[in-house]
CSV table of C-alpha atoms and ligand atoms in Angstrom, one decimal:
chain,number,residue,atom,x,y,z
A,156,MET,CA,76.7,90.8,106.2
A,157,PRO,CA,79.3,92.5,108.8
A,158,ALA,CA,80.4,96.1,107.2
A,159,GLU,CA,84.1,95.7,106.2
A,160,ARG,CA,86.7,96.7,109.2
A,161,PRO,CA,88.0,100.1,108.5
A,162,PRO,CA,92.2,99.9,108.3
A,163,GLY,CA,93.3,100.6,111.9
A,164,GLY,CA,96.4,102.7,110.7
A,165,LEU,CA,94.1,104.8,108.1
A,166,GLU,CA,96.3,103.3,105.4
A,167,GLY,CA,94.2,104.4,102.0
A,168,VAL,CA,92.2,106.3,103.6
A,169,VAL,CA,92.4,110.2,102.0
A,170,VAL,CA,90.9,112.7,104.7
A,171,GLY,CA,91.6,116.2,102.9
A,172,GLU,CA,93.3,117.7,99.9
A,173,SER,CA,96.8,119.1,99.5
A,174,ALA,CA,99.0,120.8,97.2
A,175,ILE,CA,102.3,120.8,99.0
A,176,THR,CA,104.1,117.1,98.9
A,177,ASP,CA,103.3,114.4,96.6
A,178,VAL,CA,104.2,111.2,97.6
A,179,ARG,CA,103.9,108.2,95.0
A,180,GLY,CA,104.8,105.4,96.8
A,181,GLY,CA,104.1,102.8,94.4
A,182,GLU,CA,106.6,104.6,91.6
A,183,GLY,CA,109.4,105.1,94.4
A,184,MET,CA,109.0,108.9,93.8
A,185,LEU,CA,108.7,112.2,95.8
A,186,TYR,CA,107.6,115.4,95.1
A,187,TYR,CA,107.4,119.2,96.8
A,188,ARG,CA,105.0,121.3,94.7
A,189,GLY,CA,105.9,119.1,91.6
A,190,TYR,CA,109.8,119.2,92.1
A,191,SER,CA,111.7,115.8,92.7
A,192,VAL,CA,112.8,115.8,96.4
A,193,PRO,CA,116.3,114.3,95.6
A,194,HIS,CA,117.0,116.9,93.1
A,195,LEU,CA,116.2,119.4,95.4
A,196,ALA,CA,118.7,118.1,98.0
A,197,GLY,CA,122.1,119.3,97.1
A,198,SER,CA,120.7,122.1,94.7
A,199,VAL,CA,118.4,124.3,97.2
A,200,GLY,CA,119.0,125.0,100.8
A,201,TRP,CA,116.5,124.7,103.4
A,202,GLU,CA,115.5,128.1,103.4
A,203,GLY,CA,114.6,127.5,100.0
A,204,VAL,CA,112.2,124.7,100.5
A,205,VAL,CA,110.9,126.5,103.4
A,206,HIS,CA,109.5,129.0,100.8
A,207,LEU,CA,108.6,126.6,98.3
A,208,LEU,CA,106.5,124.5,100.9
A,209,ARG,CA,105.0,127.7,101.8
A,210,SER,CA,104.3,129.6,98.8
A,211,GLY,CA,104.2,126.6,96.0
A,212,GLU,CA,107.3,128.4,93.9
A,213,LEU,CA,111.1,128.2,94.6
A,214,PRO,CA,112.5,131.4,95.9
A,215,THR,CA,114.4,134.1,93.8
A,216,PRO,CA,118.0,134.8,95.2
A,217,GLY,CA,116.4,137.7,97.2
A,218,GLU,CA,113.4,135.7,98.7
A,219,THR,CA,115.7,133.3,100.1
A,220,ARG,CA,118.3,135.9,101.4
A,221,ALA,CA,115.3,137.7,103.1
A,222,LEU,CA,114.2,134.6,104.7
A,223,ARG,CA,117.6,133.6,106.0
A,224,GLU,CA,118.2,137.1,107.3
A,225,ALA,CA,114.5,136.9,109.0
A,226,LEU,CA,114.8,133.8,110.4
A,227,SER,CA,118.6,134.6,111.6
A,228,ALA,CA,116.9,138.0,113.6
A,229,ARG,CA,114.1,135.3,115.1
A,230,ARG,CA,116.8,133.2,116.2
A,231,ARG,CA,118.8,136.3,118.0
A,232,SER,CA,115.1,137.5,119.2
A,233,LEU,CA,114.9,134.6,121.3
A,234,GLY,CA,118.1,135.2,123.4
A,235,ASP,CA,119.6,132.3,125.3
A,236,LEU,CA,116.5,130.6,126.5
A,237,ALA,CA,118.1,130.0,129.7
A,238,PRO,CA,114.7,130.0,131.9
A,239,MET,CA,113.2,127.6,129.5
A,240,VAL,CA,116.3,125.4,129.2
A,241,ARG,CA,116.3,125.2,133.1
A,242,ALA,CA,112.8,124.2,133.3
A,243,ILE,CA,113.3,121.1,131.6
A,244,PRO,CA,113.5,117.9,133.9
A,245,PRO,CA,117.2,116.5,134.0
A,246,GLY,CA,115.9,113.2,132.4
A,247,ALA,CA,114.0,114.3,129.5
A,248,THR,CA,115.3,113.2,126.3
A,249,PRO,CA,116.1,116.1,123.9
A,250,MET,CA,113.1,115.1,121.8
A,251,GLU,CA,110.7,115.3,125.0
A,252,ALA,CA,112.5,118.7,125.8
A,253,LEU,CA,111.7,120.2,122.3
A,254,ARG,CA,108.0,118.8,122.8
A,255,SER,CA,108.0,120.8,125.9
A,256,GLY,CA,110.0,123.7,124.4
A,257,PHE,CA,107.6,124.5,121.9
A,258,SER,CA,104.6,124.4,124.3
A,259,LEU,CA,106.4,127.2,126.4
A,260,LEU,CA,107.2,129.2,123.5
A,261,GLY,CA,103.6,129.2,122.7
A,262,HIS,CA,102.2,130.4,126.2
A,263,GLY,CA,100.2,133.1,125.4
A,264,TRP,CA,99.7,132.6,121.7
A,265,ASP,CA,96.0,133.1,120.9
A,266,GLY,CA,93.3,133.9,117.9
A,267,PHE,CA,93.1,132.4,114.5
A,268,PRO,CA,94.4,131.9,111.8
A,269,PRO,CA,98.4,131.7,113.1
A,270,THR,CA,100.3,134.7,112.1
A,271,ASP,CA,103.6,134.8,109.9
A,272,GLU,CA,105.5,135.9,113.4
A,273,MET,CA,104.5,133.0,115.0
A,274,PHE,CA,105.6,130.6,112.1
A,275,GLU,CA,108.6,132.4,111.9
A,276,LEU,CA,109.4,131.9,115.7
A,277,LEU,CA,108.3,128.3,115.3
A,278,LEU,CA,111.1,127.7,112.2
A,279,ALA,CA,113.6,129.9,114.4
A,280,PHE,CA,113.1,127.8,117.7
A,281,PRO,CA,114.8,124.6,117.1
A,282,PRO,CA,118.4,125.7,116.2
A,283,VAL,CA,118.5,127.8,119.1
A,284,PHE,CA,116.7,125.4,121.8
A,285,LEU,CA,118.6,122.0,121.2
A,286,PRO,CA,122.1,123.9,121.1
A,287,ASN,CA,121.3,125.9,124.0
A,288,LEU,CA,119.8,122.6,126.2
A,289,TRP,CA,122.6,120.4,124.8
A,290,ARG,CA,125.4,122.8,126.1
A,291,HIS,CA,123.6,123.7,129.2
A,292,ARG,CA,123.7,120.0,130.0
A,293,HIS,CA,127.2,119.6,129.2
A,294,ARG,CA,128.1,122.5,131.7
A,295,GLN,CA,129.4,124.6,128.3
A,296,SER,CA,128.7,128.4,128.0
A,297,VAL,CA,125.8,129.2,125.4
A,298,LEU,CA,127.0,130.3,121.9
A,299,THR,CA,125.4,132.8,119.3
A,300,GLU,CA,126.5,132.2,115.5
A,301,PRO,CA,127.6,135.1,113.2
A,302,GLU,CA,125.3,136.9,111.8
A,303,GLY,CA,123.3,136.1,108.7
A,304,LEU,CA,123.9,132.2,108.3
A,305,GLY,CA,121.4,129.7,107.6
A,306,GLN,CA,119.2,127.1,110.0
A,307,ALA,CA,121.8,124.2,109.1
A,308,ALA,CA,125.0,126.3,109.6
A,309,ALA,CA,123.6,128.3,112.4
A,310,TYR,CA,122.6,124.9,114.0
A,311,LEU,CA,126.2,123.4,113.8
A,312,TRP,CA,127.8,126.9,114.9
A,313,ARG,CA,125.5,126.9,118.0
A,314,LEU,CA,126.5,123.4,119.1
A,315,THR,CA,130.1,123.7,118.4
A,316,GLY,CA,131.2,127.3,118.1
A,317,GLN,CA,133.1,126.7,115.1
A,318,ALA,CA,132.4,127.1,111.5
A,319,PRO,CA,130.9,123.8,110.1
A,320,ASP,CA,133.0,121.9,107.7
A,321,PRO,CA,131.9,122.5,104.2
A,322,ARG,CA,131.2,119.4,103.1
A,323,LYS,CA,129.8,118.1,106.4
A,324,LEU,CA,127.2,121.2,106.3
A,325,ALA,CA,126.1,120.2,102.6
A,326,ALA,CA,125.2,116.6,103.8
A,327,LEU,CA,123.6,118.1,106.7
A,328,GLU,CA,121.6,120.9,104.6
A,329,ALA,CA,120.4,117.8,101.7
A,330,TYR,CA,119.5,116.0,104.9
A,331,LEU,CA,117.2,118.9,106.1
A,332,VAL,CA,116.0,119.3,102.4
A,333,LEU,CA,115.1,115.6,102.0
A,334,VAL,CA,113.0,114.9,105.4
A,335,ALA,CA,111.1,118.6,105.3
A,336,ASP,CA,108.0,117.4,104.3
A,337,HIS,CA,106.4,113.9,103.9
A,338,GLY,CA,102.6,114.4,103.1
A,339,MET,CA,100.1,113.0,105.7
A,340,ASN,CA,102.1,111.4,108.0
A,341,ALA,CA,101.7,110.6,111.4
A,342,SER,CA,102.5,114.1,113.0
A,343,THR,CA,101.4,116.4,110.1
A,344,PHE,CA,98.1,114.6,110.5
A,345,VAL,CA,98.3,115.4,114.3
A,346,ALA,CA,99.5,119.1,113.7
A,347,ARG,CA,96.9,119.8,111.3
A,348,SER,CA,94.1,118.3,113.5
A,349,VAL,CA,95.6,120.5,116.4
A,350,LEU,CA,95.3,123.5,114.4
A,351,SER,CA,91.8,122.9,113.1
A,352,THR,CA,90.1,123.5,116.5
A,353,TRP,CA,91.6,126.9,116.2
A,354,SER,CA,94.1,126.2,118.6
A,355,ASP,CA,97.9,127.7,117.9
A,356,PRO,CA,100.4,126.4,116.0
A,357,ALA,CA,102.9,126.1,119.0
A,358,SER,CA,100.2,123.6,120.6
A,359,ALA,CA,99.9,121.7,117.0
A,360,MET,CA,104.0,121.8,116.9
A,361,SER,CA,104.3,120.4,120.4
A,362,ALA,CA,101.8,117.6,119.3
A,363,ALA,CA,103.7,117.0,115.9
A,364,VAL,CA,107.1,116.5,118.2
A,365,GLY,CA,105.2,113.8,120.3
A,366,SER,CA,103.9,111.8,117.1
A,367,LEU,CA,107.5,112.1,115.6
A,368,LYS,CA,108.9,110.8,118.9
A,369,GLY,CA,107.5,107.3,118.2
A,370,PRO,CA,110.5,104.8,116.5
A,371,LEU,CA,107.9,103.8,114.0
A,372,HIS,CA,107.6,107.4,113.0
A,373,GLY,CA,110.9,109.3,113.3
A,374,GLY,CA,112.7,107.9,116.2
A,375,ALA,CA,114.6,105.5,114.5
A,376,PRO,CA,117.8,107.0,113.1
A,377,SER,CA,119.7,107.0,116.5
A,378,LEU,CA,118.2,103.5,117.2
A,379,VAL,CA,119.9,102.7,113.7
A,380,ALA,CA,123.2,104.1,114.9
A,381,ASP,CA,123.0,101.9,118.3
A,382,PHE,CA,122.4,98.7,116.2
A,383,LEU,CA,125.3,99.3,114.0
A,384,ASP,CA,127.3,99.9,117.1
A,385,ARG,CA,125.9,96.5,118.0
A,386,VAL,CA,126.8,94.6,114.9
A,387,GLY,CA,130.4,96.0,115.2
A,388,THR,CA,132.1,94.6,112.2
A,389,PRO,CA,130.4,93.5,108.8
A,390,ASP,CA,131.1,89.8,109.3
A,391,ARG,CA,128.4,90.0,112.3
A,392,ALA,CA,125.7,91.6,110.0
A,393,GLU,CA,124.1,88.4,109.5
A,394,GLU,CA,123.9,87.2,113.0
A,395,GLU,CA,122.9,90.3,114.4
A,396,VAL,CA,120.1,90.7,112.2
A,397,GLU,CA,118.7,87.2,112.4
A,398,ALA,CA,119.3,87.6,116.4
A,399,THR,CA,117.1,90.9,116.1
A,400,LEU,CA,114.3,89.3,114.0
A,401,GLY,CA,114.4,86.2,116.0
A,402,ARG,CA,113.6,88.3,119.0
A,403,GLY,CA,110.4,89.8,117.1
A,404,GLU,CA,111.9,92.7,117.0
A,405,ARG,CA,112.1,95.3,114.0
A,406,LEU,CA,115.1,96.4,112.0
A,407,MET,CA,115.3,100.1,112.2
A,408,GLY,CA,115.6,101.8,109.2
A,409,PHE,CA,114.0,99.4,107.1
A,410,GLY,CA,110.3,99.0,105.6
A,411,HIS,CA,107.8,102.2,105.2
A,412,ARG,CA,104.1,102.5,105.1
A,413,VAL,CA,104.0,103.9,101.7
A,414,TYR,CA,107.1,103.1,99.9
A,415,ARG,CA,106.9,99.4,98.4
A,416,GLY,CA,110.7,98.9,97.7
A,417,GLU,CA,113.2,101.6,98.4
A,418,ASP,CA,112.4,105.4,99.4
A,419,PRO,CA,113.6,107.6,97.4
A,420,ARG,CA,115.4,109.8,100.2
A,421,ALA,CA,117.2,106.9,101.1
A,422,ARG,CA,119.1,106.3,97.9
A,423,ARG,CA,120.1,110.1,98.1
A,424,LEU,CA,120.8,109.6,101.8
A,425,ARG,CA,123.0,106.9,101.0
A,426,GLU,CA,125.1,108.5,98.2
A,427,LEU,CA,125.1,111.6,100.7
A,428,ALA,CA,126.7,109.3,103.7
A,429,ARG,CA,129.4,108.2,101.1
A,430,THR,CA,130.6,111.6,101.0
A,431,VAL,CA,131.1,112.2,104.7
A,432,ALA,CA,131.2,108.8,106.7
A,433,SER,CA,134.0,107.0,106.9
A,434,SER,CA,134.7,103.9,105.0
A,435,GLU,CA,134.6,101.7,108.0
A,436,ARG,CA,131.0,102.9,109.0
A,437,MET,CA,129.8,102.9,105.3
A,438,GLU,CA,131.0,99.3,104.8
A,439,LEU,CA,129.4,98.1,108.0
A,440,ALA,CA,126.1,99.9,106.9
A,441,GLU,CA,126.0,98.2,103.8
A,442,ALA,CA,126.6,95.0,105.4
A,443,VAL,CA,123.6,95.4,107.6
A,444,GLU,CA,121.6,96.5,104.6
A,445,ARG,CA,122.3,93.5,102.8
A,446,ALA,CA,121.8,91.0,105.8
A,447,GLY,CA,118.6,92.9,106.6
A,448,LEU,CA,117.0,93.0,103.0
A,449,ARG,CA,118.0,89.3,102.8
A,450,ALA,CA,116.3,88.4,106.0
A,451,LEU,CA,113.3,90.3,105.7
A,452,ALA,CA,113.0,89.0,102.3
A,453,ARG,CA,113.2,85.4,103.4
A,454,ARG,CA,110.6,86.1,106.1
A,455,ASN,CA,108.0,87.8,103.8
A,456,PRO,CA,108.8,87.3,100.3
A,457,LYS,CA,105.6,88.9,98.8
A,458,ARG,CA,106.5,92.3,100.4
A,459,PRO,CA,109.1,94.4,98.1
A,460,TRP,CA,111.3,95.4,100.9
A,461,GLY,CA,113.6,98.5,100.9
A,462,LEU,CA,115.3,100.7,103.3
A,463,ASN,CA,113.5,103.9,104.6
A,464,VAL,CA,114.9,107.6,105.1
A,465,GLU,CA,116.5,106.8,108.6
A,466,PHE,CA,118.9,104.2,108.1
A,467,TYR,CA,121.8,106.4,106.3
A,468,ALA,CA,120.1,109.7,108.0
A,469,ALA,CA,122.0,108.0,110.8
A,470,LEU,CA,125.3,108.2,109.0
A,471,VAL,CA,125.1,111.8,107.6
A,472,LEU,CA,123.8,113.0,110.6
A,473,GLU,CA,126.6,111.5,112.9
A,474,ALA,CA,129.2,112.5,110.0
A,475,ALA,CA,127.9,115.6,110.5
A,476,GLY,CA,128.9,115.9,113.9
A,477,ILE,CA,125.3,116.1,115.6
A,478,PRO,CA,125.5,114.2,118.9
A,479,ARG,CA,123.2,110.9,118.9
A,480,PRO,CA,120.9,111.9,121.7
A,481,LEU,CA,119.9,114.8,119.2
A,482,PHE,CA,119.3,113.2,116.0
A,483,PRO,CA,115.2,112.8,116.4
A,484,PRO,CA,115.0,116.2,117.3
A,485,THR,CA,117.3,117.4,114.5
A,486,PHE,CA,114.1,115.5,111.9
A,487,ALA,CA,111.9,118.0,113.8
A,488,LEU,CA,113.8,120.7,112.9
A,489,ALA,CA,114.0,119.5,109.5
A,490,ARG,CA,110.0,118.7,109.7
A,491,THR,CA,109.1,122.2,111.0
A,492,ALA,CA,109.3,123.4,107.3
A,493,GLY,CA,106.6,120.9,106.3
A,494,TRP,CA,104.6,121.1,109.5
A,495,VAL,CA,104.4,125.1,109.1
A,496,ALA,CA,103.6,124.6,105.2
A,497,HIS,CA,100.6,122.4,106.5
A,498,LEU,CA,99.2,124.4,109.3
A,499,LYS,CA,99.4,127.2,106.7
A,500,GLU,CA,97.2,125.2,104.4
A,501,GLN,CA,95.0,123.8,107.0
A,502,ALA,CA,94.1,127.6,108.0
A,503,GLN,CA,93.4,128.6,104.5
A,504,HIS,CA,90.9,125.9,104.1
A,505,ASN,CA,90.1,124.9,107.9
A,506,ARG,CA,87.2,122.9,109.1
A,507,LEU,CA,87.5,121.2,112.2
A,508,VAL,CA,88.9,117.6,111.9
A,509,ARG,CA,86.6,115.2,113.6
A,510,PRO,CA,86.2,111.8,112.3
A,511,ASP,CA,83.9,109.0,113.1
A,512,VAL,CA,84.6,105.8,114.4
A,513,ARG,CA,82.3,102.4,114.4
A,514,TYR,CA,81.0,101.6,117.9
A,515,VAL,CA,81.4,98.0,118.5
A,516,GLY,CA,80.8,97.7,122.5
A,517,PRO,CA,77.7,96.7,124.1
A,518,GLY,CA,74.5,98.0,123.2
A,519,PRO,CA,72.3,100.1,125.5
A,520,ARG,CA,71.4,98.2,128.8
A,521,PRO,CA,70.3,99.2,132.4
A,522,LEU,CA,72.2,99.9,134.9
A,523,PRO,CA,72.4,97.0,137.4
A,524,THR,CA,69.7,97.3,140.4
A,525,PRO,CA,71.6,98.2,143.8
A,526,ALA,CA,72.4,95.2,146.0
B,701,LIG,N1,111.8,94.8,110.6
B,701,LIG,C1,111.0,93.7,110.9
B,701,LIG,N2,109.7,93.3,110.5
B,701,LIG,C2,109.1,94.2,110.0
B,701,LIG,C3,109.8,95.2,109.9
B,701,LIG,C4,111.1,95.9,110.1
B,701,LIG,N3,111.4,97.1,109.7
B,701,LIG,N4,109.0,96.7,109.1
B,701,LIG,C5,107.9,95.7,108.9
B,701,LIG,N5,108.1,94.3,109.2
B,701,LIG,C6,107.0,93.3,109.7
B,701,LIG,C7,105.7,93.6,110.7
B,701,LIG,O1,106.5,93.2,112.0
B,701,LIG,C8,104.8,93.2,110.3
B,701,LIG,O2,105.1,91.7,110.7
B,701,LIG,P1,103.7,90.5,111.1
B,701,LIG,O3,102.7,90.8,110.0
B,701,LIG,O4,104.3,89.3,111.0
B,701,LIG,O5,103.5,91.4,112.3
B,701,LIG,C9,104.7,93.2,108.7
B,701,LIG,O6,106.0,93.4,108.6
B,701,LIG,C10,103.9,94.5,108.3
B,701,LIG,O7,104.1,95.7,109.4
B,701,LIG,P2,103.6,96.8,109.6
B,701,LIG,O8,103.9,97.5,110.7
B,701,LIG,O9,102.1,96.6,109.3
B,701,LIG,O10,104.3,97.6,107.9
B,701,LIG,P3,104.0,99.4,107.9
B,701,LIG,O11,104.3,99.1,106.2
B,701,LIG,O12,102.5,99.5,108.4
B,701,LIG,O13,105.2,99.7,109.0
B,701,LIG,C11,106.9,101.0,109.3
B,701,LIG,C12,105.8,100.4,108.3
B,701,LIG,C13,106.4,101.2,110.6
B,701,LIG,C14,108.0,102.0,109.0
B,701,LIG,C15,107.9,99.4,109.8
B,701,LIG,O14,108.3,98.9,108.3
B,701,LIG,C16,108.5,99.9,110.8
B,701,LIG,O15,108.4,99.2,111.9
B,701,LIG,N6,110.2,99.6,110.4
B,701,LIG,C17,111.4,100.0,111.3
B,701,LIG,C18,110.9,101.4,112.0
B,701,LIG,C19,111.3,102.6,111.2
B,701,LIG,O16,112.3,102.1,110.4
B,701,LIG,N7,110.9,103.4,111.4
B,701,LIG,C20,111.1,104.9,110.8
B,701,LIG,C21,109.9,104.8,109.6
B,701,LIG,S1,110.4,106.1,108.2
B,701,LIG,C22,109.9,107.6,109.0
B,701,LIG,O17,108.5,107.4,109.6
B,701,LIG,C23,110.1,108.7,109.0
């Protein structure tokens, strides 16, 4: 009897143990170190979540302040990154640039396990590199934020040169918290595998960004925004959804490998979007949501369909003033929290990741005799 075929996407395969994030797909719940993630968003800032994911406990106010100050100092220590920004080819997308940026940052990093200094630099890097790259490409001068800001505020400041609107900042901060980690997703698995070879954490982050770039993982929110633009008005939602599915394309922001039904982060993001998006944009998004869920259910009634995190993320990011090409690397900026926590955990219990594959090619055979 032939052996059962292993799942191509490793779904259901347990590849290790982790005490960081508990993804309960069946129940539609998500916890960081035991705390409900939708509840954390809005009550704890991104730095608090970095601390929680890394250490296992929520920070005291003093610990939050210390981490904010440490990251603020690291951002300053990075300088304007001008040689690095200029080295990125003009045609590279910001996500490709970030992948290369992490790689350039880690030149000369060696030794295992990684140091806390390396981890802090990796966390501090995206909110400096991305605005500097963006402004360089738009022939604008590089900006430095006032001291003591958190990552979300620093990122907006460095992009715009203005103190961010508190409502928009709060929505962005909550978004960063919601997507800070998500168990053994593709990019986290990649990052842990790279570090398991005793490689450096910048190589691991660079590989993780490469993985997150794909639209099946993290590259969808800008595509969601493009799709909403294409639909234009709520009355056209049905028609565009049908046309998209009719061409065999996927609806971005719908479906999830782990959640059956709605992603708990999507629910929270919908609430957040209501606080910052314009009523026209919200009505359009809700019309597309309804039309998409109806159409997917008609095609595959057995699967409980729901939105994933990326659908309303598009509205929150656009309302927060993040330029659309920066949506995917803003996701990466948030996810550095989870990657760093996972790399730390990997380093603590390291074993080289080296799975097996069942060989199904031809058996041993002789080389053809030369003619
Ligand atoms: N639109 C249309 N069809 C879909 C969608 C979708 N959004 N999602 C799944 N399907 C279909 C597939 O085409 C497939 O159909 P088939 O069996 O006829 O070939 C079937 O449903 C099963 O698809 P899988 O890829 O096996 O489902 P999986 O659970 O592995 O996929 C995924 C999850 C990749 C997120 C998928 O739902 C998808 O492609 N969604 C759109 C892209 C997207 O939103 N990406 C962001 C993901 S969230 C994140 O990573 C943070």
